[in-house]
Amino acid sequence: MLKKGCFLLALCLVLLSFTGCEGNDYRTAMSLYENQEYDAAISAFEALGDYKDSAEMIAACHVELGKQYNIAEDYQQAVAHFVKAPENEVAVSSIHNILFNLITDDFQAHITAATEALGEYLSDETMRLASFVGSGGGEFSFDSDSESYQQLIEQAELVQADYTNIQSVFPEEILQLCDDEVNAAYECVRQVAECAEIFFLPANVQNYILSKVLPSTGATPNKTPEEFARLVTDLENSANALH
């Protein structure tokens, strides 16, 4: 009996020593968190496994890091941290706000400017072609030196640059961790950007003009203004749904 009692006592002492070590490590991790050393705190909490609320504290660290990157306007890093706290309302709301701002700031502004330039170019060139047809001859060429044409090209390039930026913040592996609202809005962004890349091409614009003025040529545009306008409306609706 004495030997058995000694064994149980030794076992208890071992268990207490392990518990004490975890307790000390947990307090160290909490101290790192309270001192805003979030990267170090994440590593410390991860080493604790499922001890106490270590998982929740890891998520809390990611939220705080996300806030810091968000303030610094490093949205790529901010979102990368926020998605690691999917149950946190602040993290989810912040992801929504970041995507909303990316859509409604430069991206939407450049789409609007490109659409306006396109409208002017369509109007000018349609009238020129109609006048040429009415005059009954000669050789017609579309104007590639007009201000509206140059504006169209410039704004179209900016739209694609904006889309590349949004892709960098929301790559595929991040989207897989985001909720349905974010994925729906991003899909609209993708459709608009891909349509714009085709729609704003001079050759496609010119085919559209030919299809309206001279349908007998059989010219067929890959995209139409009506289709693009519908996609832009869908984008606006999905962006608003993030709020």
JSON list of C-alpha atoms in Angstrom, two decimals:
[
{"chain": "A", "resi": 1, "resn": "MET", "atom": "CA", "xyz": [0.00, 0.00, 0.00]},
{"chain": "A", "resi": 2, "resn": "LEU", "atom": "CA", "xyz": [2.84, 2.33, 0.80]},
{"chain": "A", "resi": 3, "resn": "LYS", "atom": "CA", "xyz": [4.38, 1.86, -2.65]},
{"chain": "A", "resi": 4, "resn": "LYS", "atom": "CA", "xyz": [1.02, 2.46, -4.31]},
{"chain": "A", "resi": 5, "resn": "GLY", "atom": "CA", "xyz": [0.52, 5.61, -2.28]},
{"chain": "A", "resi": 6, "resn": "CYS", "atom": "CA", "xyz": [3.95, 6.87, -3.22]},
{"chain": "A", "resi": 7, "resn": "PHE", "atom": "CA", "xyz": [3.21, 6.23, -6.88]},
{"chain": "A", "resi": 8, "resn": "LEU", "atom": "CA", "xyz": [-0.07, 8.17, -6.73]},
{"chain": "A", "resi": 9, "resn": "LEU", "atom": "CA", "xyz": [1.64, 11.03, -4.94]},
{"chain": "A", "resi": 10, "resn": "ALA", "atom": "CA", "xyz": [4.37, 11.14, -7.55]},
{"chain": "A", "resi": 11, "resn": "LEU", "atom": "CA", "xyz": [1.80, 11.08, -10.35]},
{"chain": "A", "resi": 12, "resn": "CYS", "atom": "CA", "xyz": [-0.10, 13.97, -8.76]},
{"chain": "A", "resi": 13, "resn": "LEU", "atom": "CA", "xyz": [3.08, 15.97, -8.43]},
{"chain": "A", "resi": 14, "resn": "VAL", "atom": "CA", "xyz": [3.89, 15.38, -12.11]},
{"chain": "A", "resi": 15, "resn": "LEU", "atom": "CA", "xyz": [0.38, 16.45, -13.19]},
{"chain": "A", "resi": 16, "resn": "LEU", "atom": "CA", "xyz": [0.55, 19.51, -10.98]},
{"chain": "A", "resi": 17, "resn": "SER", "atom": "CA", "xyz": [3.91, 20.44, -12.47]},
{"chain": "A", "resi": 18, "resn": "PHE", "atom": "CA", "xyz": [2.50, 20.22, -16.01]},
{"chain": "A", "resi": 19, "resn": "THR", "atom": "CA", "xyz": [-0.57, 22.23, -15.04]},
{"chain": "A", "resi": 20, "resn": "GLY", "atom": "CA", "xyz": [1.65, 24.80, -13.42]},
{"chain": "A", "resi": 21, "resn": "CYS", "atom": "CA", "xyz": [3.77, 25.07, -16.56]},
{"chain": "A", "resi": 22, "resn": "GLU", "atom": "CA", "xyz": [0.71, 25.58, -18.76]},
{"chain": "A", "resi": 23, "resn": "GLY", "atom": "CA", "xyz": [-0.61, 28.16, -16.32]},
{"chain": "A", "resi": 24, "resn": "ASN", "atom": "CA", "xyz": [2.67, 30.06, -16.45]},
{"chain": "A", "resi": 25, "resn": "ASP", "atom": "CA", "xyz": [2.77, 29.86, -20.24]},
{"chain": "A", "resi": 26, "resn": "TYR", "atom": "CA", "xyz": [-0.83, 31.06, -20.44]},
{"chain": "A", "resi": 27, "resn": "ARG", "atom": "CA", "xyz": [-0.06, 34.03, -18.21]},
{"chain": "A", "resi": 28, "resn": "THR", "atom": "CA", "xyz": [2.95, 34.83, -20.41]},
{"chain": "A", "resi": 29, "resn": "ALA", "atom": "CA", "xyz": [0.77, 34.69, -23.52]},
{"chain": "A", "resi": 30, "resn": "MET", "atom": "CA", "xyz": [-1.83, 36.96, -21.90]},
{"chain": "A", "resi": 31, "resn": "SER", "atom": "CA", "xyz": [0.89, 39.40, -20.92]},
{"chain": "A", "resi": 32, "resn": "LEU", "atom": "CA", "xyz": [2.09, 39.53, -24.52]},
{"chain": "A", "resi": 33, "resn": "TYR", "atom": "CA", "xyz": [-1.48, 40.19, -25.66]},
{"chain": "A", "resi": 34, "resn": "GLU", "atom": "CA", "xyz": [-2.00, 42.96, -23.10]},
{"chain": "A", "resi": 35, "resn": "ASN", "atom": "CA", "xyz": [1.28, 44.56, -24.18]},
{"chain": "A", "resi": 36, "resn": "GLN", "atom": "CA", "xyz": [0.04, 44.51, -27.79]},
{"chain": "A", "resi": 37, "resn": "GLU", "atom": "CA", "xyz": [2.75, 42.06, -28.88]},
{"chain": "A", "resi": 38, "resn": "TYR", "atom": "CA", "xyz": [0.18, 40.20, -30.92]},
{"chain": "A", "resi": 39, "resn": "ASP", "atom": "CA", "xyz": [2.44, 38.16, -33.19]},
{"chain": "A", "resi": 40, "resn": "ALA", "atom": "CA", "xyz": [4.35, 36.78, -30.23]},
{"chain": "A", "resi": 41, "resn": "ALA", "atom": "CA", "xyz": [1.10, 36.22, -28.33]},
{"chain": "A", "resi": 42, "resn": "ILE", "atom": "CA", "xyz": [-0.31, 34.18, -31.24]},
{"chain": "A", "resi": 43, "resn": "SER", "atom": "CA", "xyz": [2.73, 31.89, -31.16]},
{"chain": "A", "resi": 44, "resn": "ALA", "atom": "CA", "xyz": [2.43, 31.54, -27.37]},
{"chain": "A", "resi": 45, "resn": "PHE", "atom": "CA", "xyz": [-1.28, 30.72, -27.46]},
{"chain": "A", "resi": 46, "resn": "GLU", "atom": "CA", "xyz": [-0.80, 28.29, -30.35]},
{"chain": "A", "resi": 47, "resn": "ALA", "atom": "CA", "xyz": [1.80, 26.40, -28.26]},
{"chain": "A", "resi": 48, "resn": "LEU", "atom": "CA", "xyz": [-0.86, 25.95, -25.55]},
{"chain": "A", "resi": 49, "resn": "GLY", "atom": "CA", "xyz": [-3.17, 24.01, -27.86]},
{"chain": "A", "resi": 50, "resn": "ASP", "atom": "CA", "xyz": [-6.69, 23.80, -26.45]},
{"chain": "A", "resi": 51, "resn": "TYR", "atom": "CA", "xyz": [-5.74, 25.09, -23.00]},
{"chain": "A", "resi": 52, "resn": "LYS", "atom": "CA", "xyz": [-8.46, 27.35, -21.58]},
{"chain": "A", "resi": 53, "resn": "ASP", "atom": "CA", "xyz": [-9.55, 29.98, -24.16]},
{"chain": "A", "resi": 54, "resn": "SER", "atom": "CA", "xyz": [-6.32, 29.93, -26.20]},
{"chain": "A", "resi": 55, "resn": "ALA", "atom": "CA", "xyz": [-8.23, 29.52, -29.48]},
{"chain": "A", "resi": 56, "resn": "GLU", "atom": "CA", "xyz": [-10.40, 32.56, -28.74]},
{"chain": "A", "resi": 57, "resn": "MET", "atom": "CA", "xyz": [-7.34, 34.58, -27.76]},
{"chain": "A", "resi": 58, "resn": "ILE", "atom": "CA", "xyz": [-5.61, 33.69, -31.04]},
{"chain": "A", "resi": 59, "resn": "ALA", "atom": "CA", "xyz": [-8.64, 35.04, -32.90]},
{"chain": "A", "resi": 60, "resn": "ALA", "atom": "CA", "xyz": [-8.58, 38.17, -30.71]},
{"chain": "A", "resi": 61, "resn": "CYS", "atom": "CA", "xyz": [-4.92, 38.73, -31.62]},
{"chain": "A", "resi": 62, "resn": "HIS", "atom": "CA", "xyz": [-5.70, 38.47, -35.31]},
{"chain": "A", "resi": 63, "resn": "VAL", "atom": "CA", "xyz": [-8.52, 41.00, -34.92]},
{"chain": "A", "resi": 64, "resn": "GLU", "atom": "CA", "xyz": [-6.17, 43.50, -33.25]},
{"chain": "A", "resi": 65, "resn": "LEU", "atom": "CA", "xyz": [-3.52, 43.00, -35.94]},
{"chain": "A", "resi": 66, "resn": "GLY", "atom": "CA", "xyz": [-6.21, 43.45, -38.59]},
{"chain": "A", "resi": 67, "resn": "LYS", "atom": "CA", "xyz": [-7.22, 46.74, -37.01]},
{"chain": "A", "resi": 68, "resn": "GLN", "atom": "CA", "xyz": [-3.63, 47.97, -37.05]},
{"chain": "A", "resi": 69, "resn": "TYR", "atom": "CA", "xyz": [-3.11, 47.10, -40.73]},
{"chain": "A", "resi": 70, "resn": "ASN", "atom": "CA", "xyz": [-6.50, 48.59, -41.59]},
{"chain": "A", "resi": 71, "resn": "ILE", "atom": "CA", "xyz": [-5.55, 51.92, -40.02]},
{"chain": "A", "resi": 72, "resn": "ALA", "atom": "CA", "xyz": [-2.27, 51.80, -41.95]},
{"chain": "A", "resi": 73, "resn": "GLU", "atom": "CA", "xyz": [-4.33, 51.15, -45.14]},
{"chain": "A", "resi": 74, "resn": "ASP", "atom": "CA", "xyz": [-2.52, 47.86, -45.73]},
{"chain": "A", "resi": 75, "resn": "TYR", "atom": "CA", "xyz": [-5.75, 46.12, -46.69]},
{"chain": "A", "resi": 76, "resn": "GLN", "atom": "CA", "xyz": [-4.09, 42.96, -47.92]},
{"chain": "A", "resi": 77, "resn": "GLN", "atom": "CA", "xyz": [-2.62, 42.23, -44.50]},
{"chain": "A", "resi": 78, "resn": "ALA", "atom": "CA", "xyz": [-5.72, 43.50, -42.69]},
{"chain": "A", "resi": 79, "resn": "VAL", "atom": "CA", "xyz": [-8.05, 41.09, -44.48]},
{"chain": "A", "resi": 80, "resn": "ALA", "atom": "CA", "xyz": [-5.53, 38.24, -44.11]},
{"chain": "A", "resi": 81, "resn": "HIS", "atom": "CA", "xyz": [-5.80, 38.64, -40.32]},
{"chain": "A", "resi": 82, "resn": "PHE", "atom": "CA", "xyz": [-9.54, 39.36, -40.12]},
{"chain": "A", "resi": 83, "resn": "VAL", "atom": "CA", "xyz": [-10.47, 36.13, -41.93]},
{"chain": "A", "resi": 84, "resn": "LYS", "atom": "CA", "xyz": [-8.76, 34.19, -39.16]},
{"chain": "A", "resi": 85, "resn": "ALA", "atom": "CA", "xyz": [-11.47, 35.37, -36.77]},
{"chain": "A", "resi": 86, "resn": "PRO", "atom": "CA", "xyz": [-14.63, 34.34, -38.68]},
{"chain": "A", "resi": 87, "resn": "GLU", "atom": "CA", "xyz": [-16.85, 34.41, -35.60]},
{"chain": "A", "resi": 88, "resn": "ASN", "atom": "CA", "xyz": [-15.85, 37.93, -34.60]},
{"chain": "A", "resi": 89, "resn": "GLU", "atom": "CA", "xyz": [-18.36, 40.62, -35.63]},
{"chain": "A", "resi": 90, "resn": "VAL", "atom": "CA", "xyz": [-15.70, 43.33, -35.82]},
{"chain": "A", "resi": 91, "resn": "ALA", "atom": "CA", "xyz": [-13.57, 41.20, -38.15]},
{"chain": "A", "resi": 92, "resn": "VAL", "atom": "CA", "xyz": [-16.48, 40.33, -40.46]},
{"chain": "A", "resi": 93, "resn": "SER", "atom": "CA", "xyz": [-17.72, 43.92, -40.57]},
{"chain": "A", "resi": 94, "resn": "SER", "atom": "CA", "xyz": [-14.21, 45.18, -41.30]},
{"chain": "A", "resi": 95, "resn": "ILE", "atom": "CA", "xyz": [-13.83, 42.80, -44.24]},
{"chain": "A", "resi": 96, "resn": "HIS", "atom": "CA", "xyz": [-17.16, 44.04, -45.63]},
{"chain": "A", "resi": 97, "resn": "ASN", "atom": "CA", "xyz": [-16.11, 47.66, -45.23]},
{"chain": "A", "resi": 98, "resn": "ILE", "atom": "CA", "xyz": [-12.75, 47.11, -46.93]},
{"chain": "A", "resi": 99, "resn": "LEU", "atom": "CA", "xyz": [-14.33, 45.46, -49.98]},
{"chain": "A", "resi": 100, "resn": "PHE", "atom": "CA", "xyz": [-17.07, 48.10, -50.10]},
{"chain": "A", "resi": 101, "resn": "ASN", "atom": "CA", "xyz": [-14.49, 50.89, -50.10]},
{"chain": "A", "resi": 102, "resn": "LEU", "atom": "CA", "xyz": [-12.37, 49.18, -52.77]},
{"chain": "A", "resi": 103, "resn": "ILE", "atom": "CA", "xyz": [-15.46, 48.92, -54.99]},
{"chain": "A", "resi": 104, "resn": "THR", "atom": "CA", "xyz": [-16.92, 52.37, -54.43]},
{"chain": "A", "resi": 105, "resn": "ASP", "atom": "CA", "xyz": [-13.73, 54.43, -54.47]},
{"chain": "A", "resi": 106, "resn": "ASP", "atom": "CA", "xyz": [-11.33, 54.37, -57.44]},
{"chain": "A", "resi": 107, "resn": "PHE", "atom": "CA", "xyz": [-12.81, 51.27, -59.12]},
{"chain": "A", "resi": 108, "resn": "GLN", "atom": "CA", "xyz": [-16.29, 52.76, -59.47]},
{"chain": "A", "resi": 109, "resn": "ALA", "atom": "CA", "xyz": [-14.94, 56.23, -60.26]},
{"chain": "A", "resi": 110, "resn": "HIS", "atom": "CA", "xyz": [-12.81, 54.89, -63.11]},
{"chain": "A", "resi": 111, "resn": "ILE", "atom": "CA", "xyz": [-15.68, 52.79, -64.43]},
{"chain": "A", "resi": 112, "resn": "THR", "atom": "CA", "xyz": [-17.88, 55.89, -64.47]},
{"chain": "A", "resi": 113, "resn": "ALA", "atom": "CA", "xyz": [-15.22, 57.97, -66.22]},
{"chain": "A", "resi": 114, "resn": "ALA", "atom": "CA", "xyz": [-14.57, 55.23, -68.78]},
{"chain": "A", "resi": 115, "resn": "THR", "atom": "CA", "xyz": [-18.30, 54.85, -69.44]},
{"chain": "A", "resi": 116, "resn": "GLU", "atom": "CA", "xyz": [-18.68, 58.59, -70.00]},
{"chain": "A", "resi": 117, "resn": "ALA", "atom": "CA", "xyz": [-15.71, 58.62, -72.40]},
{"chain": "A", "resi": 118, "resn": "LEU", "atom": "CA", "xyz": [-17.17, 55.63, -74.18]},
{"chain": "A", "resi": 119, "resn": "GLY", "atom": "CA", "xyz": [-20.51, 57.41, -74.57]},
{"chain": "A", "resi": 120, "resn": "GLU", "atom": "CA", "xyz": [-18.84, 60.42, -76.13]},
{"chain": "A", "resi": 121, "resn": "TYR", "atom": "CA", "xyz": [-16.74, 58.28, -78.45]},
{"chain": "A", "resi": 122, "resn": "LEU", "atom": "CA", "xyz": [-19.78, 56.20, -79.51]},
{"chain": "A", "resi": 123, "resn": "SER", "atom": "CA", "xyz": [-21.78, 59.34, -80.20]},
{"chain": "A", "resi": 124, "resn": "ASP", "atom": "CA", "xyz": [-19.05, 61.11, -82.16]},
{"chain": "A", "resi": 125, "resn": "GLU", "atom": "CA", "xyz": [-18.01, 58.12, -84.24]},
{"chain": "A", "resi": 126, "resn": "THR", "atom": "CA", "xyz": [-21.58, 56.99, -84.91]},
{"chain": "A", "resi": 127, "resn": "MET", "atom": "CA", "xyz": [-22.39, 60.42, -86.33]},
{"chain": "A", "resi": 128, "resn": "ARG", "atom": "CA", "xyz": [-19.18, 60.46, -88.36]},
{"chain": "A", "resi": 129, "resn": "LEU", "atom": "CA", "xyz": [-19.88, 57.04, -89.84]},
{"chain": "A", "resi": 130, "resn": "ALA", "atom": "CA", "xyz": [-23.52, 57.89, -90.54]},
{"chain": "A", "resi": 131, "resn": "SER", "atom": "CA", "xyz": [-22.44, 61.10, -92.27]},
{"chain": "A", "resi": 132, "resn": "PHE", "atom": "CA", "xyz": [-19.86, 59.16, -94.29]},
{"chain": "A", "resi": 133, "resn": "VAL", "atom": "CA", "xyz": [-22.47, 56.62, -95.40]},
{"chain": "A", "resi": 134, "resn": "GLY", "atom": "CA", "xyz": [-24.86, 59.45, -96.30]},
{"chain": "A", "resi": 135, "resn": "SER", "atom": "CA", "xyz": [-22.24, 61.15, -98.43]},
{"chain": "A", "resi": 136, "resn": "GLY", "atom": "CA", "xyz": [-21.97, 58.01, -100.49]},
{"chain": "A", "resi": 137, "resn": "GLY", "atom": "CA", "xyz": [-18.31, 57.22, -100.76]},
{"chain": "A", "resi": 138, "resn": "GLY", "atom": "CA", "xyz": [-14.68, 57.53, -99.87]},
{"chain": "A", "resi": 139, "resn": "GLU", "atom": "CA", "xyz": [-12.64, 55.65, -97.32]},
{"chain": "A", "resi": 140, "resn": "PHE", "atom": "CA", "xyz": [-13.68, 55.76, -93.68]},
{"chain": "A", "resi": 141, "resn": "SER", "atom": "CA", "xyz": [-11.46, 55.26, -90.66]},
{"chain": "A", "resi": 142, "resn": "PHE", "atom": "CA", "xyz": [-12.31, 55.60, -86.97]},
{"chain": "A", "resi": 143, "resn": "ASP", "atom": "CA", "xyz": [-10.71, 58.49, -85.10]},
{"chain": "A", "resi": 144, "resn": "SER", "atom": "CA", "xyz": [-8.04, 57.23, -82.72]},
{"chain": "A", "resi": 145, "resn": "ASP", "atom": "CA", "xyz": [-6.79, 60.71, -81.85]},
{"chain": "A", "resi": 146, "resn": "SER", "atom": "CA", "xyz": [-9.94, 62.17, -80.29]},
{"chain": "A", "resi": 147, "resn": "GLU", "atom": "CA", "xyz": [-10.02, 63.22, -76.65]},
{"chain": "A", "resi": 148, "resn": "SER", "atom": "CA", "xyz": [-12.85, 60.81, -75.85]},
{"chain": "A", "resi": 149, "resn": "TYR", "atom": "CA", "xyz": [-10.88, 57.91, -77.37]},
{"chain": "A", "resi": 150, "resn": "GLN", "atom": "CA", "xyz": [-7.78, 58.73, -75.33]},
{"chain": "A", "resi": 151, "resn": "GLN", "atom": "CA", "xyz": [-9.87, 59.11, -72.17]},
{"chain": "A", "resi": 152, "resn": "LEU", "atom": "CA", "xyz": [-11.49, 55.75, -72.84]},
{"chain": "A", "resi": 153, "resn": "ILE", "atom": "CA", "xyz": [-8.12, 53.99, -73.14]},
{"chain": "A", "resi": 154, "resn": "GLU", "atom": "CA", "xyz": [-6.72, 55.73, -70.06]},
{"chain": "A", "resi": 155, "resn": "GLN", "atom": "CA", "xyz": [-9.72, 54.97, -67.83]},
{"chain": "A", "resi": 156, "resn": "ALA", "atom": "CA", "xyz": [-9.95, 51.38, -69.09]},
{"chain": "A", "resi": 157, "resn": "GLU", "atom": "CA", "xyz": [-6.36, 50.81, -68.00]},
{"chain": "A", "resi": 158, "resn": "LEU", "atom": "CA", "xyz": [-7.14, 52.29, -64.58]},
{"chain": "A", "resi": 159, "resn": "VAL", "atom": "CA", "xyz": [-10.15, 49.97, -64.18]},
{"chain": "A", "resi": 160, "resn": "GLN", "atom": "CA", "xyz": [-7.90, 46.97, -64.78]},
{"chain": "A", "resi": 161, "resn": "ALA", "atom": "CA", "xyz": [-5.30, 48.30, -62.33]},
{"chain": "A", "resi": 162, "resn": "ASP", "atom": "CA", "xyz": [-8.02, 48.69, -59.69]},
{"chain": "A", "resi": 163, "resn": "TYR", "atom": "CA", "xyz": [-9.19, 45.14, -60.30]},
{"chain": "A", "resi": 164, "resn": "THR", "atom": "CA", "xyz": [-5.64, 43.84, -59.90]},
{"chain": "A", "resi": 165, "resn": "ASN", "atom": "CA", "xyz": [-5.46, 45.66, -56.57]},
{"chain": "A", "resi": 166, "resn": "ILE", "atom": "CA", "xyz": [-8.74, 44.12, -55.39]},
{"chain": "A", "resi": 167, "resn": "GLN", "atom": "CA", "xyz": [-7.46, 40.69, -56.44]},
{"chain": "A", "resi": 168, "resn": "SER", "atom": "CA", "xyz": [-4.35, 41.20, -54.31]},
{"chain": "A", "resi": 169, "resn": "VAL", "atom": "CA", "xyz": [-6.49, 41.94, -51.24]},
{"chain": "A", "resi": 170, "resn": "PHE", "atom": "CA", "xyz": [-8.96, 39.12, -51.92]},
{"chain": "A", "resi": 171, "resn": "PRO", "atom": "CA", "xyz": [-7.04, 36.26, -53.55]},
{"chain": "A", "resi": 172, "resn": "GLU", "atom": "CA", "xyz": [-8.80, 32.91, -53.99]},
{"chain": "A", "resi": 173, "resn": "GLU", "atom": "CA", "xyz": [-7.50, 31.44, -50.74]},
{"chain": "A", "resi": 174, "resn": "ILE", "atom": "CA", "xyz": [-8.89, 34.42, -48.79]},
{"chain": "A", "resi": 175, "resn": "LEU", "atom": "CA", "xyz": [-12.25, 34.37, -50.58]},
{"chain": "A", "resi": 176, "resn": "GLN", "atom": "CA", "xyz": [-12.71, 30.75, -49.51]},
{"chain": "A", "resi": 177, "resn": "LEU", "atom": "CA", "xyz": [-12.65, 31.96, -45.90]},
{"chain": "A", "resi": 178, "resn": "CYS", "atom": "CA", "xyz": [-15.06, 34.87, -46.47]},
{"chain": "A", "resi": 179, "resn": "ASP", "atom": "CA", "xyz": [-18.85, 34.83, -46.17]},
{"chain": "A", "resi": 180, "resn": "ASP", "atom": "CA", "xyz": [-21.43, 34.73, -48.97]},
{"chain": "A", "resi": 181, "resn": "GLU", "atom": "CA", "xyz": [-21.89, 38.52, -49.14]},
{"chain": "A", "resi": 182, "resn": "VAL", "atom": "CA", "xyz": [-18.20, 39.10, -49.82]},
{"chain": "A", "resi": 183, "resn": "ASN", "atom": "CA", "xyz": [-18.05, 36.35, -52.43]},
{"chain": "A", "resi": 184, "resn": "ALA", "atom": "CA", "xyz": [-21.18, 37.66, -54.18]},
{"chain": "A", "resi": 185, "resn": "ALA", "atom": "CA", "xyz": [-19.78, 41.20, -54.33]},
{"chain": "A", "resi": 186, "resn": "TYR", "atom": "CA", "xyz": [-16.40, 39.97, -55.53]},
{"chain": "A", "resi": 187, "resn": "GLU", "atom": "CA", "xyz": [-18.05, 37.94, -58.30]},
{"chain": "A", "resi": 188, "resn": "CYS", "atom": "CA", "xyz": [-19.71, 41.14, -59.52]},
{"chain": "A", "resi": 189, "resn": "VAL", "atom": "CA", "xyz": [-16.34, 42.90, -59.44]},
{"chain": "A", "resi": 190, "resn": "ARG", "atom": "CA", "xyz": [-14.84, 40.11, -61.53]},
{"chain": "A", "resi": 191, "resn": "GLN", "atom": "CA", "xyz": [-17.64, 40.19, -64.10]},
{"chain": "A", "resi": 192, "resn": "VAL", "atom": "CA", "xyz": [-17.50, 43.97, -64.47]},
{"chain": "A", "resi": 193, "resn": "ALA", "atom": "CA", "xyz": [-13.70, 43.99, -64.82]},
{"chain": "A", "resi": 194, "resn": "GLU", "atom": "CA", "xyz": [-13.68, 41.18, -67.36]},
{"chain": "A", "resi": 195, "resn": "CYS", "atom": "CA", "xyz": [-16.50, 42.77, -69.34]},
{"chain": "A", "resi": 196, "resn": "ALA", "atom": "CA", "xyz": [-14.78, 46.16, -69.26]},
{"chain": "A", "resi": 197, "resn": "GLU", "atom": "CA", "xyz": [-11.54, 44.65, -70.54]},
{"chain": "A", "resi": 198, "resn": "ILE", "atom": "CA", "xyz": [-13.42, 43.49, -73.65]},
{"chain": "A", "resi": 199, "resn": "PHE", "atom": "CA", "xyz": [-16.04, 46.20, -73.88]},
{"chain": "A", "resi": 200, "resn": "PHE", "atom": "CA", "xyz": [-13.61, 49.11, -73.79]},
{"chain": "A", "resi": 201, "resn": "LEU", "atom": "CA", "xyz": [-11.38, 47.65, -76.50]},
{"chain": "A", "resi": 202, "resn": "PRO", "atom": "CA", "xyz": [-11.43, 50.01, -79.52]},
{"chain": "A", "resi": 203, "resn": "ALA", "atom": "CA", "xyz": [-12.05, 47.13, -81.93]},
{"chain": "A", "resi": 204, "resn": "ASN", "atom": "CA", "xyz": [-15.12, 46.02, -79.98]},
{"chain": "A", "resi": 205, "resn": "VAL", "atom": "CA", "xyz": [-16.43, 49.60, -79.75]},
{"chain": "A", "resi": 206, "resn": "GLN", "atom": "CA", "xyz": [-15.98, 50.03, -83.47]},
{"chain": "A", "resi": 207, "resn": "ASN", "atom": "CA", "xyz": [-17.75, 46.74, -84.18]},
{"chain": "A", "resi": 208, "resn": "TYR", "atom": "CA", "xyz": [-20.65, 47.98, -82.08]},
{"chain": "A", "resi": 209, "resn": "ILE", "atom": "CA", "xyz": [-20.86, 51.20, -84.11]},
{"chain": "A", "resi": 210, "resn": "LEU", "atom": "CA", "xyz": [-20.72, 49.26, -87.38]},
{"chain": "A", "resi": 211, "resn": "SER", "atom": "CA", "xyz": [-23.46, 46.89, -86.18]},
{"chain": "A", "resi": 212, "resn": "LYS", "atom": "CA", "xyz": [-25.74, 49.88, -85.54]},
{"chain": "A", "resi": 213, "resn": "VAL", "atom": "CA", "xyz": [-24.97, 52.03, -88.59]},
{"chain": "A", "resi": 214, "resn": "LEU", "atom": "CA", "xyz": [-24.12, 49.31, -91.11]},
{"chain": "A", "resi": 215, "resn": "PRO", "atom": "CA", "xyz": [-25.70, 46.06, -89.90]},
{"chain": "A", "resi": 216, "resn": "SER", "atom": "CA", "xyz": [-25.14, 44.61, -93.37]},
{"chain": "A", "resi": 217, "resn": "THR", "atom": "CA", "xyz": [-21.42, 44.33, -92.58]},
{"chain": "A", "resi": 218, "resn": "GLY", "atom": "CA", "xyz": [-22.20, 41.55, -90.10]},
{"chain": "A", "resi": 219, "resn": "ALA", "atom": "CA", "xyz": [-20.06, 43.20, -87.44]},
{"chain": "A", "resi": 220, "resn": "THR", "atom": "CA", "xyz": [-20.84, 41.76, -84.00]},
{"chain": "A", "resi": 221, "resn": "PRO", "atom": "CA", "xyz": [-19.53, 43.28, -80.77]},
{"chain": "A", "resi": 222, "resn": "ASN", "atom": "CA", "xyz": [-18.41, 40.89, -78.02]},
{"chain": "A", "resi": 223, "resn": "LYS", "atom": "CA", "xyz": [-20.11, 43.05, -75.39]},
{"chain": "A", "resi": 224, "resn": "THR", "atom": "CA", "xyz": [-22.78, 45.74, -75.55]},
{"chain": "A", "resi": 225, "resn": "PRO", "atom": "CA", "xyz": [-23.41, 48.91, -73.52]},
{"chain": "A", "resi": 226, "resn": "GLU", "atom": "CA", "xyz": [-26.66, 47.39, -72.25]},
{"chain": "A", "resi": 227, "resn": "GLU", "atom": "CA", "xyz": [-24.90, 44.30, -70.94]},
{"chain": "A", "resi": 228, "resn": "PHE", "atom": "CA", "xyz": [-22.19, 46.36, -69.27]},
{"chain": "A", "resi": 229, "resn": "ALA", "atom": "CA", "xyz": [-24.75, 48.71, -67.68]},
{"chain": "A", "resi": 230, "resn": "ARG", "atom": "CA", "xyz": [-26.57, 45.72, -66.17]},
{"chain": "A", "resi": 231, "resn": "LEU", "atom": "CA", "xyz": [-23.35, 44.37, -64.68]},
{"chain": "A", "resi": 232, "resn": "VAL", "atom": "CA", "xyz": [-22.49, 47.77, -63.18]},
{"chain": "A", "resi": 233, "resn": "THR", "atom": "CA", "xyz": [-25.95, 47.93, -61.58]},
{"chain": "A", "resi": 234, "resn": "ASP", "atom": "CA", "xyz": [-25.44, 44.44, -60.14]},
{"chain": "A", "resi": 235, "resn": "LEU", "atom": "CA", "xyz": [-22.09, 45.59, -58.76]},
{"chain": "A", "resi": 236, "resn": "GLU", "atom": "CA", "xyz": [-23.66, 48.60, -57.04]},
{"chain": "A", "resi": 237, "resn": "ASN", "atom": "CA", "xyz": [-26.37, 46.42, -55.49]},
{"chain": "A", "resi": 238, "resn": "SER", "atom": "CA", "xyz": [-23.92, 43.83, -54.22]},
{"chain": "A", "resi": 239, "resn": "ALA", "atom": "CA", "xyz": [-21.64, 46.52, -52.80]},
{"chain": "A", "resi": 240, "resn": "ASN", "atom": "CA", "xyz": [-24.56, 48.08, -50.93]},
{"chain": "A", "resi": 241, "resn": "ALA", "atom": "CA", "xyz": [-25.46, 44.64, -49.55]},
{"chain": "A", "resi": 242, "resn": "LEU", "atom": "CA", "xyz": [-22.15, 44.64, -47.69]},
{"chain": "A", "resi": 243, "resn": "HIS", "atom": "CA", "xyz": [-23.52, 47.37, -45.40]}
]
